[in-house]
mmCIF file of C-alpha atoms and ligand atoms in Angstrom:
data_model
loop_
_atom_site.group_PDB
_atom_site.id
_atom_site.type_symbol
_atom_site.label_atom_id
_atom_site.label_comp_id
_atom_site.label_asym_id
_atom_site.label_seq_id
_atom_site.Cartn_x
_atom_site.Cartn_y
_atom_site.Cartn_z
ATOM 1 C CA UNK A 1 -103.051 -26.513 -21.925
ATOM 2 C CA UNK A 2 -105.096 -23.314 -21.589
ATOM 3 C CA UNK A 3 -103.565 -20.516 -19.649
ATOM 4 C CA UNK A 4 -106.629 -19.902 -17.467
ATOM 5 C CA UNK A 5 -106.966 -18.189 -14.099
ATOM 6 C CA UNK A 6 -108.559 -20.271 -11.284
ATOM 7 C CA UNK A 7 -112.021 -18.624 -11.621
ATOM 8 C CA UNK A 8 -111.837 -19.123 -15.444
ATOM 9 C CA UNK A 9 -111.090 -22.805 -14.802
ATOM 10 C CA UNK A 10 -114.299 -23.129 -12.797
ATOM 11 C CA UNK A 11 -116.345 -21.421 -15.551
ATOM 12 C CA UNK A 12 -114.670 -23.597 -18.233
ATOM 13 C CA UNK A 13 -115.419 -26.811 -16.251
ATOM 14 C CA UNK A 14 -119.035 -25.710 -15.593
ATOM 15 C CA UNK A 15 -119.593 -25.103 -19.319
ATOM 16 C CA UNK A 16 -118.056 -28.542 -20.095
ATOM 17 C CA UNK A 17 -120.397 -30.164 -17.561
ATOM 18 C CA UNK A 18 -123.484 -28.447 -18.971
ATOM 19 C CA UNK A 19 -122.381 -29.468 -22.493
ATOM 20 C CA UNK A 20 -121.871 -33.136 -21.426
ATOM 21 C CA UNK A 21 -125.182 -33.188 -19.608
ATOM 22 C CA UNK A 22 -126.917 -31.796 -22.676
ATOM 23 C CA UNK A 23 -125.224 -34.269 -25.005
ATOM 24 C CA UNK A 24 -126.120 -37.185 -22.734
ATOM 25 C CA UNK A 25 -129.798 -36.289 -23.019
ATOM 26 C CA UNK A 26 -129.772 -36.390 -26.778
ATOM 27 C CA UNK A 27 -130.525 -39.948 -27.826
ATOM 28 C CA UNK A 28 -130.644 -42.105 -30.934
ATOM 29 C CA UNK A 29 -134.145 -43.528 -31.059
ATOM 30 C CA UNK A 30 -135.368 -46.153 -33.468
ATOM 31 C CA UNK A 31 -139.172 -46.236 -33.832
ATOM 32 C CA UNK A 32 -140.879 -49.480 -34.855
ATOM 33 C CA UNK A 33 -144.375 -48.911 -36.285
ATOM 34 C CA UNK A 34 -144.662 -45.435 -37.789
ATOM 35 C CA UNK A 35 -148.421 -44.894 -37.800
ATOM 36 C CA UNK A 36 -150.256 -41.719 -36.606
ATOM 37 C CA UNK A 37 -149.193 -41.885 -32.966
ATOM 38 C CA UNK A 38 -145.497 -42.578 -33.718
ATOM 39 C CA UNK A 39 -145.426 -39.602 -36.124
ATOM 40 C CA UNK A 40 -147.017 -37.416 -33.482
ATOM 41 C CA UNK A 41 -144.334 -38.419 -30.891
ATOM 42 C CA UNK A 42 -141.479 -38.155 -33.396
ATOM 43 C CA UNK A 43 -142.255 -34.447 -34.030
ATOM 44 C CA UNK A 44 -141.561 -33.500 -30.391
ATOM 45 C CA UNK A 45 -138.518 -35.852 -30.175
ATOM 46 C CA UNK A 46 -137.002 -34.190 -33.281
ATOM 47 C CA UNK A 47 -137.741 -30.711 -31.836
ATOM 48 C CA UNK A 48 -135.854 -31.801 -28.694
ATOM 49 C CA UNK A 49 -132.812 -32.726 -30.850
ATOM 50 C CA UNK A 50 -133.029 -36.544 -30.690
ATOM 51 C CA UNK A 51 -131.903 -38.463 -33.689
ATOM 52 C CA UNK A 52 -134.768 -40.562 -35.053
ATOM 53 C CA UNK A 53 -134.916 -43.505 -37.442
ATOM 54 C CA UNK A 54 -138.087 -45.432 -38.229
ATOM 55 C CA UNK A 55 -139.336 -48.767 -39.559
ATOM 56 C CA UNK A 56 -142.838 -49.873 -40.448
ATOM 57 C CA UNK A 57 -144.812 -52.356 -42.516
ATOM 58 C CA UNK A 58 -146.016 -49.595 -44.869
ATOM 59 C CA UNK A 59 -143.697 -47.173 -46.679
ATOM 60 C CA UNK A 60 -143.331 -43.927 -44.778
ATOM 61 C CA UNK A 61 -140.203 -42.670 -46.521
ATOM 62 C CA UNK A 62 -141.954 -39.580 -47.834
ATOM 63 C CA UNK A 63 -143.456 -38.777 -44.391
ATOM 64 C CA UNK A 64 -140.020 -39.200 -42.841
ATOM 65 C CA UNK A 65 -138.412 -36.868 -45.357
ATOM 66 C CA UNK A 66 -141.113 -34.296 -44.569
ATOM 67 C CA UNK A 67 -140.457 -34.631 -40.841
ATOM 68 C CA UNK A 68 -136.696 -34.398 -41.274
ATOM 69 C CA UNK A 69 -135.971 -38.032 -40.367
ATOM 70 C CA UNK A 70 -132.865 -39.166 -42.229
ATOM 71 C CA UNK A 71 -133.545 -42.896 -42.400
ATOM 72 C CA UNK A 72 -136.684 -44.914 -42.946
ATOM 73 C CA UNK A 73 -136.227 -48.699 -43.249
ATOM 74 C CA UNK A 74 -138.759 -51.220 -44.527
ATOM 75 C CA UNK A 75 -136.364 -53.809 -43.115
ATOM 76 C CA UNK A 76 -136.296 -53.926 -39.319
ATOM 77 C CA UNK A 77 -132.784 -55.387 -39.346
ATOM 78 C CA UNK A 78 -131.340 -52.094 -40.689
ATOM 79 C CA UNK A 79 -133.023 -50.206 -37.803
ATOM 80 C CA UNK A 80 -131.726 -52.667 -35.214
ATOM 81 C CA UNK A 81 -128.178 -52.391 -36.681
ATOM 82 C CA UNK A 82 -128.221 -48.598 -36.532
ATOM 83 C CA UNK A 83 -126.809 -48.380 -33.027
ATOM 84 C CA UNK A 84 -129.823 -46.921 -31.180
ATOM 85 C CA UNK A 85 -129.925 -45.992 -27.522
ATOM 86 C CA UNK A 86 -133.597 -46.846 -27.394
ATOM 87 C CA UNK A 87 -136.088 -48.709 -29.572
ATOM 88 C CA UNK A 88 -139.624 -47.357 -29.265
ATOM 89 C CA UNK A 89 -142.405 -49.767 -30.109
ATOM 90 C CA UNK A 90 -145.437 -47.995 -31.538
ATOM 91 C CA UNK A 91 -147.261 -50.770 -33.390
ATOM 92 C CA UNK A 92 -150.967 -51.515 -32.882
ATOM 93 C CA UNK A 93 -151.912 -53.630 -29.887
ATOM 94 C CA UNK A 94 -153.231 -56.399 -32.094
ATOM 95 C CA UNK A 95 -150.075 -56.683 -34.190
ATOM 96 C CA UNK A 96 -147.569 -56.535 -31.351
ATOM 97 C CA UNK A 97 -147.039 -60.323 -31.041
ATOM 98 C CA UNK A 98 -146.386 -60.704 -34.772
ATOM 99 C CA UNK A 99 -144.137 -57.582 -34.934
ATOM 100 C CA UNK A 100 -142.063 -58.718 -31.976
ATOM 101 C CA UNK A 101 -141.723 -62.210 -33.435
ATOM 102 C CA UNK A 102 -140.048 -60.744 -36.470
ATOM 103 C CA UNK A 103 -137.582 -58.495 -34.495
ATOM 104 C CA UNK A 104 -134.001 -59.320 -35.401
ATOM 105 C CA UNK A 105 -132.535 -58.994 -31.854
ATOM 106 C CA UNK A 106 -129.209 -60.544 -33.040
ATOM 107 C CA UNK A 107 -128.624 -57.326 -35.053
ATOM 108 C CA UNK A 108 -128.422 -55.113 -31.945
ATOM 109 C CA UNK A 109 -125.012 -53.587 -31.605
ATOM 110 C CA UNK A 110 -125.231 -52.869 -27.890
ATOM 111 C CA UNK A 111 -127.342 -52.847 -24.757
ATOM 112 C CA UNK A 112 -130.601 -51.134 -25.737
ATOM 113 C CA UNK A 113 -133.522 -49.674 -23.857
ATOM 114 C CA UNK A 114 -136.831 -51.009 -25.238
ATOM 115 C CA UNK A 115 -139.833 -48.791 -24.670
ATOM 116 C CA UNK A 116 -143.424 -49.436 -25.664
ATOM 117 C CA UNK A 117 -146.300 -46.937 -25.836
ATOM 118 C CA UNK A 118 -149.236 -49.401 -26.242
ATOM 119 C CA UNK A 119 -152.538 -48.388 -24.650
ATOM 120 C CA UNK A 120 -152.620 -51.653 -22.688
ATOM 121 C CA UNK A 121 -149.676 -52.570 -20.494
ATOM 122 C CA UNK A 122 -149.676 -56.148 -19.141
ATOM 123 C CA UNK A 123 -149.776 -57.541 -22.704
ATOM 124 C CA UNK A 124 -146.581 -55.839 -24.071
ATOM 125 C CA UNK A 125 -144.819 -56.316 -20.698
ATOM 126 C CA UNK A 126 -145.414 -60.100 -20.809
ATOM 127 C CA UNK A 127 -144.512 -60.533 -24.493
ATOM 128 C CA UNK A 128 -141.399 -58.383 -24.337
ATOM 129 C CA UNK A 129 -140.087 -59.970 -21.160
ATOM 130 C CA UNK A 130 -140.257 -63.335 -22.936
ATOM 131 C CA UNK A 131 -138.271 -62.300 -25.983
ATOM 132 C CA UNK A 132 -135.891 -59.399 -25.157
ATOM 133 C CA UNK A 133 -132.203 -60.193 -24.856
ATOM 134 C CA UNK A 134 -131.249 -60.475 -21.206
ATOM 135 C CA UNK A 135 -129.065 -57.310 -21.354
ATOM 136 C CA UNK A 136 -131.915 -55.101 -22.828
ATOM 137 C CA UNK A 137 -133.849 -52.904 -20.408
ATOM 138 C CA UNK A 138 -137.608 -52.524 -20.625
ATOM 139 C CA UNK A 139 -139.700 -49.412 -19.879
ATOM 140 C CA UNK A 140 -143.440 -49.852 -20.424
ATOM 141 C CA UNK A 141 -145.254 -46.579 -20.934
ATOM 142 C CA UNK A 142 -148.591 -45.097 -21.899
ATOM 143 C CA UNK A 143 -148.795 -41.417 -22.852
ATOM 144 C CA UNK A 144 -152.432 -40.654 -21.911
ATOM 145 C CA UNK A 145 -152.879 -38.369 -24.835
ATOM 146 C CA UNK A 146 -152.678 -38.322 -28.622
ATOM 147 C CA UNK A 147 -152.545 -36.108 -31.720
ATOM 148 C CA UNK A 148 -155.893 -34.483 -30.778
ATOM 149 C CA UNK A 149 -155.461 -33.835 -27.066
ATOM 150 C CA UNK A 150 -151.746 -33.101 -27.365
ATOM 151 C CA UNK A 151 -151.983 -30.874 -30.441
ATOM 152 C CA UNK A 152 -151.153 -27.658 -28.527
ATOM 153 C CA UNK A 153 -148.413 -29.174 -26.305
ATOM 154 C CA UNK A 154 -148.090 -31.828 -23.638
ATOM 155 C CA UNK A 155 -148.226 -29.625 -20.550
ATOM 156 C CA UNK A 156 -150.182 -31.241 -17.673
ATOM 157 C CA UNK A 157 -151.079 -34.272 -19.752
ATOM 158 C CA UNK A 158 -150.574 -37.614 -17.945
ATOM 159 C CA UNK A 159 -147.745 -39.940 -18.817
ATOM 160 C CA UNK A 160 -147.854 -43.380 -17.221
ATOM 161 C CA UNK A 161 -144.723 -45.540 -16.944
ATOM 162 C CA UNK A 162 -143.501 -48.723 -15.319
ATOM 163 C CA UNK A 163 -139.738 -49.339 -15.046
ATOM 164 C CA UNK A 164 -140.175 -53.045 -15.689
ATOM 165 C CA UNK A 165 -136.493 -53.992 -16.080
ATOM 166 C CA UNK A 166 -134.090 -51.052 -15.778
ATOM 167 C CA UNK A 167 -130.383 -51.267 -15.156
ATOM 168 C CA UNK A 168 -129.167 -48.255 -17.056
ATOM 169 C CA UNK A 169 -130.784 -45.596 -14.903
ATOM 170 C CA UNK A 170 -129.238 -42.697 -16.780
ATOM 171 C CA UNK A 171 -130.600 -43.843 -20.138
ATOM 172 C CA UNK A 172 -134.056 -44.524 -18.703
ATOM 173 C CA UNK A 173 -134.223 -41.079 -17.103
ATOM 174 C CA UNK A 174 -133.026 -39.443 -20.340
ATOM 175 C CA UNK A 175 -135.921 -41.124 -22.090
ATOM 176 C CA UNK A 176 -138.453 -40.070 -19.450
ATOM 177 C CA UNK A 177 -137.155 -36.494 -19.804
ATOM 178 C CA UNK A 178 -138.635 -36.360 -23.312
ATOM 179 C CA UNK A 179 -142.047 -36.215 -21.554
ATOM 180 C CA UNK A 180 -141.183 -34.558 -18.226
ATOM 181 C CA UNK A 181 -139.448 -31.671 -19.970
ATOM 182 C CA UNK A 182 -142.602 -30.951 -21.966
ATOM 183 C CA UNK A 183 -144.495 -30.615 -18.671
ATOM 184 C CA UNK A 184 -146.308 -34.006 -18.645
ATOM 185 C CA UNK A 185 -147.676 -35.306 -15.317
ATOM 186 C CA UNK A 186 -145.370 -38.264 -14.767
ATOM 187 C CA UNK A 187 -147.221 -41.177 -13.119
ATOM 188 C CA UNK A 188 -145.264 -44.274 -12.132
ATOM 189 C CA UNK A 189 -147.468 -47.303 -11.569
ATOM 190 C CA UNK A 190 -147.466 -51.021 -12.371
ATOM 191 C CA UNK A 191 -148.761 -52.313 -15.669
ATOM 192 C CA UNK A 192 -151.477 -54.137 -13.720
ATOM 193 C CA UNK A 193 -152.671 -50.982 -11.951
ATOM 194 C CA UNK A 194 -152.671 -49.134 -15.290
ATOM 195 C CA UNK A 195 -154.827 -51.770 -16.979
ATOM 196 C CA UNK A 196 -157.323 -51.748 -14.065
ATOM 197 C CA UNK A 197 -157.642 -47.985 -14.163
ATOM 198 C CA UNK A 198 -157.584 -47.650 -17.978
ATOM 199 C CA UNK A 199 -160.404 -50.277 -18.286
ATOM 200 C CA UNK A 200 -162.547 -48.115 -15.998
ATOM 201 C CA UNK A 201 -161.689 -44.844 -17.787
ATOM 202 C CA UNK A 202 -160.255 -45.017 -21.287
ATOM 203 C CA UNK A 203 -161.997 -48.213 -22.363
ATOM 204 C CA UNK A 204 -165.372 -46.942 -21.139
ATOM 205 C CA UNK A 205 -164.856 -43.630 -22.946
ATOM 206 C CA UNK A 206 -164.024 -45.391 -26.232
ATOM 207 C CA UNK A 207 -166.966 -47.785 -25.850
ATOM 208 C CA UNK A 208 -169.466 -44.977 -25.190
ATOM 209 C CA UNK A 209 -167.973 -43.031 -28.096
ATOM 210 C CA UNK A 210 -168.418 -46.060 -30.398
ATOM 211 C CA UNK A 211 -172.016 -46.584 -29.189
ATOM 212 C CA UNK A 212 -172.833 -42.913 -29.871
ATOM 213 C CA UNK A 213 -171.273 -43.262 -33.315
ATOM 214 C CA UNK A 214 -173.434 -46.412 -34.025
ATOM 215 C CA UNK A 215 -176.441 -44.284 -33.062
ATOM 216 C CA UNK A 216 -175.268 -41.600 -35.491
ATOM 217 C CA UNK A 217 -175.530 -38.997 -32.790
ATOM 218 C CA UNK A 218 -175.110 -35.451 -34.173
ATOM 219 C CA UNK A 219 -175.213 -31.899 -32.847
ATOM 220 C CA UNK A 220 -178.607 -30.121 -32.789
ATOM 221 C CA UNK A 221 -179.384 -26.395 -32.599
ATOM 222 C CA UNK A 222 -180.506 -26.863 -28.935
ATOM 223 C CA UNK A 223 -177.497 -28.749 -27.631
ATOM 224 C CA UNK A 224 -176.883 -28.632 -23.894
ATOM 225 C CA UNK A 225 -173.252 -28.420 -22.661
ATOM 226 C CA UNK A 226 -173.521 -32.017 -21.584
ATOM 227 C CA UNK A 227 -174.613 -33.171 -25.009
ATOM 228 C CA UNK A 228 -171.818 -31.120 -26.704
ATOM 229 C CA UNK A 229 -169.348 -33.076 -24.546
ATOM 230 C CA UNK A 230 -170.916 -36.355 -25.684
ATOM 231 C CA UNK A 231 -170.629 -35.385 -29.339
ATOM 232 C CA UNK A 232 -167.001 -34.512 -28.672
ATOM 233 C CA UNK A 233 -166.404 -37.991 -27.129
ATOM 234 C CA UNK A 234 -167.998 -39.557 -30.225
ATOM 235 C CA UNK A 235 -165.791 -37.534 -32.553
ATOM 236 C CA UNK A 236 -162.504 -38.025 -30.790
ATOM 237 C CA UNK A 237 -162.916 -41.748 -30.178
ATOM 238 C CA UNK A 238 -163.978 -42.485 -33.710
ATOM 239 C CA UNK A 239 -160.778 -40.847 -35.022
ATOM 240 C CA UNK A 240 -158.824 -43.800 -33.500
ATOM 241 C CA UNK A 241 -158.395 -46.947 -35.513
ATOM 242 C CA UNK A 242 -160.793 -49.859 -34.800
ATOM 243 C CA UNK A 243 -157.582 -51.906 -34.223
ATOM 244 C CA UNK A 244 -156.815 -49.657 -31.284
ATOM 245 C CA UNK A 245 -160.294 -49.927 -29.807
ATOM 246 C CA UNK A 246 -160.491 -53.709 -30.188
ATOM 247 C CA UNK A 247 -156.966 -53.965 -28.712
ATOM 248 C CA UNK A 248 -158.183 -52.156 -25.603
ATOM 249 C CA UNK A 249 -160.803 -54.864 -25.193
ATOM 250 C CA UNK A 250 -158.951 -58.019 -26.231
ATOM 251 C CA UNK A 251 -155.654 -57.373 -24.465
ATOM 252 C CA UNK A 252 -156.783 -55.803 -21.243
ATOM 253 C CA UNK A 253 -158.135 -58.556 -18.967
ATOM 254 C CA UNK A 254 -160.070 -55.935 -16.912
ATOM 255 C CA UNK A 255 -162.040 -54.603 -19.905
ATOM 256 C CA UNK A 256 -164.407 -57.606 -20.171
ATOM 257 C CA UNK A 257 -165.630 -56.964 -16.655
ATOM 258 C CA UNK A 258 -166.216 -53.299 -17.499
ATOM 259 C CA UNK A 259 -168.215 -54.256 -20.634
ATOM 260 C CA UNK A 260 -170.386 -56.515 -18.415
ATOM 261 C CA UNK A 261 -170.864 -53.708 -15.851
ATOM 262 C CA UNK A 262 -171.880 -51.366 -18.642
ATOM 263 C CA UNK A 263 -174.471 -53.810 -19.927
ATOM 264 C CA UNK A 264 -175.768 -54.446 -16.417
ATOM 265 C CA UNK A 265 -175.985 -50.744 -15.695
ATOM 266 C CA UNK A 266 -177.851 -50.139 -18.934
ATOM 267 C CA UNK A 267 -180.363 -52.909 -18.085
ATOM 268 C CA UNK A 268 -180.841 -51.590 -14.553
ATOM 269 C CA UNK A 269 -181.410 -48.048 -15.816
ATOM 270 C CA UNK A 270 -183.904 -49.277 -18.414
ATOM 271 C CA UNK A 271 -185.665 -51.393 -15.794
ATOM 272 C CA UNK A 272 -185.988 -48.423 -13.413
ATOM 273 C CA UNK A 273 -187.570 -46.378 -16.184
ATOM 274 C CA UNK A 274 -189.943 -49.185 -17.175
ATOM 275 C CA UNK A 275 -191.030 -49.604 -13.540
ATOM 276 C CA UNK A 276 -191.765 -45.885 -13.288
ATOM 277 C CA UNK A 277 -193.636 -45.938 -16.600
ATOM 278 C CA UNK A 278 -195.782 -48.806 -15.298
ATOM 279 C CA UNK A 279 -196.512 -46.949 -12.030
ATOM 280 C CA UNK A 280 -197.616 -43.895 -14.036
ATOM 281 C CA UNK A 281 -199.804 -46.050 -16.323
ATOM 282 C CA UNK A 282 -201.393 -47.759 -13.245
ATOM 283 C CA UNK A 283 -202.174 -44.373 -11.665
ATOM 284 C CA UNK A 284 -203.771 -43.015 -14.835
ATOM 285 C CA UNK A 285 -205.841 -46.252 -15.139
ATOM 286 C CA UNK A 286 -207.126 -45.810 -11.531
ATOM 287 C CA UNK A 287 -207.909 -42.104 -12.154
ATOM 288 C CA UNK A 288 -209.720 -43.058 -15.354
ATOM 289 C CA UNK A 289 -212.067 -45.498 -13.613
HETATM 290 P P1 NAP B 301 -152.845 -48.179 -34.363
HETATM 291 O O1 NAP B 301 -153.839 -48.529 -35.367
HETATM 292 O O2 NAP B 301 -153.109 -48.630 -32.987
HETATM 293 O O3 NAP B 301 -151.406 -48.711 -34.836
HETATM 294 C C1 NAP B 301 -150.888 -48.383 -36.078
HETATM 295 C C2 NAP B 301 -149.510 -48.940 -36.224
HETATM 296 O O4 NAP B 301 -149.537 -50.405 -36.110
HETATM 297 C C3 NAP B 301 -148.884 -48.641 -37.529
HETATM 298 O O5 NAP B 301 -147.516 -48.354 -37.341
HETATM 299 C C4 NAP B 301 -149.055 -49.897 -38.367
HETATM 300 O O6 NAP B 301 -148.035 -50.102 -39.299
HETATM 301 C C5 NAP B 301 -148.863 -50.920 -37.273
HETATM 302 N N1 NAP B 301 -149.493 -52.192 -37.639
HETATM 303 C C6 NAP B 301 -150.819 -52.513 -37.665
HETATM 304 N N2 NAP B 301 -151.022 -53.780 -38.005
HETATM 305 C C7 NAP B 301 -149.803 -54.295 -38.317
HETATM 306 C C8 NAP B 301 -149.302 -55.575 -38.746
HETATM 307 N N3 NAP B 301 -150.161 -56.554 -38.962
HETATM 308 N N4 NAP B 301 -147.965 -55.746 -38.877
HETATM 309 C C9 NAP B 301 -147.140 -54.730 -38.603
HETATM 310 N N5 NAP B 301 -147.496 -53.520 -38.194
HETATM 311 C C10 NAP B 301 -148.780 -53.282 -38.063
HETATM 312 O O7 NAP B 301 -152.715 -46.561 -34.393
HETATM 313 P P2 NAP B 301 -151.865 -45.507 -33.575
HETATM 314 O O8 NAP B 301 -152.841 -44.464 -33.160
HETATM 315 O O9 NAP B 301 -150.697 -45.073 -34.470
HETATM 316 O O10 NAP B 301 -151.289 -46.228 -32.299
HETATM 317 C C11 NAP B 301 -150.030 -46.830 -32.243
HETATM 318 C C12 NAP B 301 -149.792 -47.389 -30.876
HETATM 319 O O11 NAP B 301 -149.787 -46.269 -29.884
HETATM 320 C C13 NAP B 301 -150.903 -48.313 -30.371
HETATM 321 O O12 NAP B 301 -150.296 -49.374 -29.668
HETATM 322 C C14 NAP B 301 -151.735 -47.479 -29.458
HETATM 323 O O13 NAP B 301 -152.392 -48.227 -28.457
HETATM 324 C C15 NAP B 301 -150.691 -46.526 -28.818
HETATM 325 N N6 NAP B 301 -151.222 -45.240 -28.391
HETATM 326 C C16 NAP B 301 -151.948 -44.468 -29.283
HETATM 327 C C17 NAP B 301 -152.439 -43.232 -28.844
HETATM 328 C C18 NAP B 301 -153.298 -42.382 -29.773
HETATM 329 O O14 NAP B 301 -153.841 -41.372 -29.334
HETATM 330 N N7 NAP B 301 -153.414 -42.698 -31.014
HETATM 331 C C19 NAP B 301 -152.147 -42.772 -27.552
HETATM 332 C C20 NAP B 301 -151.337 -43.542 -26.719
HETATM 333 C C21 NAP B 301 -150.884 -44.789 -27.169
HETATM 334 P P3 NAP B 301 -148.197 -49.491 -40.802
HETATM 335 O O15 NAP B 301 -148.774 -48.121 -40.649
HETATM 336 O O16 NAP B 301 -146.824 -49.509 -41.324
HETATM 337 O O17 NAP B 301 -149.149 -50.413 -41.531
#
């Protein structure tokens, strides 16, 4: 067809390969639940050239227009019919069961990769495995960052994932590339391991932040570095919805144990101080007599 010399053939084929590879990585992604975190993720996906559609309980058509997303559907059926490679579930932890119940799986046009980004992992894994069509793959993920910590890019931020049911390896790795190509630290682990570790780290951080907020802790002119960090924890955690925080507790079976450890540790610490106070009072009584 083309009158090319052998070396030109090689260059032509290489260009074609690069082009195919590039095209393969560009996906059609339908997002279910278009709250703050979904909007934050969508910005980077759009920048990477993916084609995004969204659906949510509230009307985000203006936000979508602003972000350059062509279609926003109030009706999830329209999103399911729109031939997506992947459907990304970004609803709150507490509403997941209800949202999944109303998913019109019969409208899917083809095998689809389902991905969730909920901050607990066993809960969505169990619910989705019960209801997804047999030919749909499932990738459970938790980007360990949000609009605050990921404001200036995702480099070196942790991204947890569990390939719960993957048959289309190419599609799954294209999806993971959204995060690896931004420089995220990609951490593969089971949903159970995630929930154990997140209860000890993220849930404790949010709980301490909420306690500090209840105490109305504020900066003072004589803040130490340590205290500045505490104020920062209070401020970042209280920017998240209370739905998110309560979801971390209700749907992570390891969180209850952490709450008990926290209470116990508080009591022990208080008791140690009270014992020392009593010793000091006894000494001063003896000295007085
Ligand atoms: P969120 O309060 O956890 O979730 C808000 C989303 O849930 C919105 O899309 C909202 O829809 C939807 N929703 C709430 N109740 C609903 C109901 N009864 N029926 C249908 N939809 C309902 O806030 P978020 O920060 O955007 O988090 C979204 C998900 O990402 C959560 O699962 C969270 O754990 C996860 N995540 C968040 C972060 C973060 O930094 N924020 C980081 C990693 C993972 P409408 O807005 O349409 O009402």
